Short mmCIF file of C-alpha atoms in Angstrom, two decimals:
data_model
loop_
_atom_site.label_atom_id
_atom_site.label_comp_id
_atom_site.label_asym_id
_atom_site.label_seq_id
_atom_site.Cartn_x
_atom_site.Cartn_y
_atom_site.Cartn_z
CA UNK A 24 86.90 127.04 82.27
CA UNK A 25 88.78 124.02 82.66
CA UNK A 26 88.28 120.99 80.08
CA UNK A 27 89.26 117.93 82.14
CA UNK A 28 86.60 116.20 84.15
CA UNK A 29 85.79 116.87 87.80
CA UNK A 30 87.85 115.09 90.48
CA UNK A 31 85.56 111.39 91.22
CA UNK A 32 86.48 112.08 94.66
CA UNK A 33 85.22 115.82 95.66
CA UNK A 34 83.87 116.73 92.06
CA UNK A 35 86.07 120.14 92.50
CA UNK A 36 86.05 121.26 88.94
CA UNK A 37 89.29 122.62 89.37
CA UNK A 38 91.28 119.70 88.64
CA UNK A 39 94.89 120.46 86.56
CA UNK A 40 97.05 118.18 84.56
CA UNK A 41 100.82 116.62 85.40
CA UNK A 42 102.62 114.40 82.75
CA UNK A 43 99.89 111.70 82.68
CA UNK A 44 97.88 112.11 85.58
CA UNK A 45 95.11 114.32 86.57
CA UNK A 46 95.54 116.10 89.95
CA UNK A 47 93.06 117.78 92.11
CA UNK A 48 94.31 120.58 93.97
CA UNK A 49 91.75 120.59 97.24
CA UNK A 50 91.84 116.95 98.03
CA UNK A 51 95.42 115.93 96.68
CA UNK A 52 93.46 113.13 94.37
CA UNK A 53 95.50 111.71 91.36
CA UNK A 54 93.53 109.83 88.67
CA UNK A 55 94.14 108.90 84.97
CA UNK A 56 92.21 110.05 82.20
CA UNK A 57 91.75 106.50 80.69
CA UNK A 58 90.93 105.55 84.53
CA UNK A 59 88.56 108.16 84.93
CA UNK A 60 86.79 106.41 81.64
CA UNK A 61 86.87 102.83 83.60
CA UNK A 62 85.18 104.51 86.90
CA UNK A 63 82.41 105.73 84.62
CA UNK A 64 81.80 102.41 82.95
CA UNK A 65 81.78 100.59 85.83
CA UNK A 66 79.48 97.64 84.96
CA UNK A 67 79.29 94.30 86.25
CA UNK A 68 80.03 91.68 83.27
CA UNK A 69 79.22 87.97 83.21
CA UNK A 70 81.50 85.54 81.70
CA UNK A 71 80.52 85.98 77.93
CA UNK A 72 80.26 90.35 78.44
CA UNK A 73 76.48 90.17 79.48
CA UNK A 74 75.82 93.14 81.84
CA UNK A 75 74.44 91.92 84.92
CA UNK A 76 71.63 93.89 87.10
CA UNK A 77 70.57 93.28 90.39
CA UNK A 78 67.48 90.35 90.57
CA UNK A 79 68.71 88.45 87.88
CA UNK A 80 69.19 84.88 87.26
CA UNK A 81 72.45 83.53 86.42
CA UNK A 82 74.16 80.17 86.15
CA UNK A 83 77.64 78.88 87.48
CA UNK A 84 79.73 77.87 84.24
CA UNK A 85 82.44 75.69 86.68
CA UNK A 86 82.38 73.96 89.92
CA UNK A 87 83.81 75.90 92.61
CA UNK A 88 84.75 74.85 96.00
CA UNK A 89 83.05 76.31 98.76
CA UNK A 90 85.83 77.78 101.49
CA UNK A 91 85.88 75.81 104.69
CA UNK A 92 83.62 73.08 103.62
CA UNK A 93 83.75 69.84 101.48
CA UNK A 94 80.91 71.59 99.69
CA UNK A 95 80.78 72.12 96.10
CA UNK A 96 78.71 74.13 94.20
CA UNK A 97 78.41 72.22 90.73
CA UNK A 98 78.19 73.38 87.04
CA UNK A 99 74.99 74.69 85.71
CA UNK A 100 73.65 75.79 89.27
CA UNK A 101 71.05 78.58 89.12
CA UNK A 102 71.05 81.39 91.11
CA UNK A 103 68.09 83.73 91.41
CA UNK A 104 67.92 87.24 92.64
CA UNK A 105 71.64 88.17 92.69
CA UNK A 106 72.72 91.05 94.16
CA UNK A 107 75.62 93.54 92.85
CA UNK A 108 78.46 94.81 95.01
CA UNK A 109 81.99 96.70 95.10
CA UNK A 110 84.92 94.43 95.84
CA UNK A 111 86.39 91.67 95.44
CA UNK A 112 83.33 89.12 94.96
CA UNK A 113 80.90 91.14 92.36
CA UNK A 114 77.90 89.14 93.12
CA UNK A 115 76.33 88.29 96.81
CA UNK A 116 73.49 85.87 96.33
CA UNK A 117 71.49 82.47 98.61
CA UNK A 118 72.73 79.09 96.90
CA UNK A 119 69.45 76.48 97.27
CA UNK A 120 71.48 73.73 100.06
CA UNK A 121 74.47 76.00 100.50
CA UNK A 122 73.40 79.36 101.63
CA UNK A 123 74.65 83.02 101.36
CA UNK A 124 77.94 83.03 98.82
CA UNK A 125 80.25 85.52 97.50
CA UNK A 126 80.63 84.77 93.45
CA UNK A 127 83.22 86.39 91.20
CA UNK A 128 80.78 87.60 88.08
CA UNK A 129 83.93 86.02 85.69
CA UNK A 130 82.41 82.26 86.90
CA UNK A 131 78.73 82.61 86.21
CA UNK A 132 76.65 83.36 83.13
CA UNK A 133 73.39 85.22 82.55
CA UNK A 134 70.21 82.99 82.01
#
């Protein structure tokens, strides 16, 4: 029985070590231990390590500039009802006179 974790990308159990890396041997995937830690702890941090959860409130803790526009959206703006994703924004949410956004969870805070 093996004692390194299942590949994240086709759970094979029958996953092997090289030097630093973990290898899977049916779908060629390579992965760090430590990395394999990160995937599992994947959670979505405010700017002072909150955890953030889809539907909650949050505030924006600088102004940003609003791509495209002249718009800003100013400090201290609350957002309601945010919604989590994967990528590069964290946070997909309706600003009140500015509409659907893309935020970066690093610029907002938890209310």
């Amino acid at each position: 029985m093996s004692a390194f974790p299942p590949c994240p990308k086709c759970n094979s159990e029958y996953a092997y070590e090289d030097a630093a890396l973990l290898i899977c041997p049916e779908c060629a995937h390579e992965w760090s231990p430590t990395e394999q830690q990160a995937i599992d702890e994947s959670v979505v941090v405010d700017a002072n390590g909150n955890a953030l959860v889809d539907g909650d409130t949050v505030s924006v803790i600088k102004d940003l500039k609003v791509k495209g526009t002249s718009s800003v959206v100013k400090v201290g703006t609350k957002v309601k009802n945010i919604r989590l994703v994967d990528g590069d924004h964290d946070i997909d949410c309706k600003i009140d006179g500015i509409g659907a956004m893309k935020l970066k969870s690093q610029f907002v805070k938890k209310v």
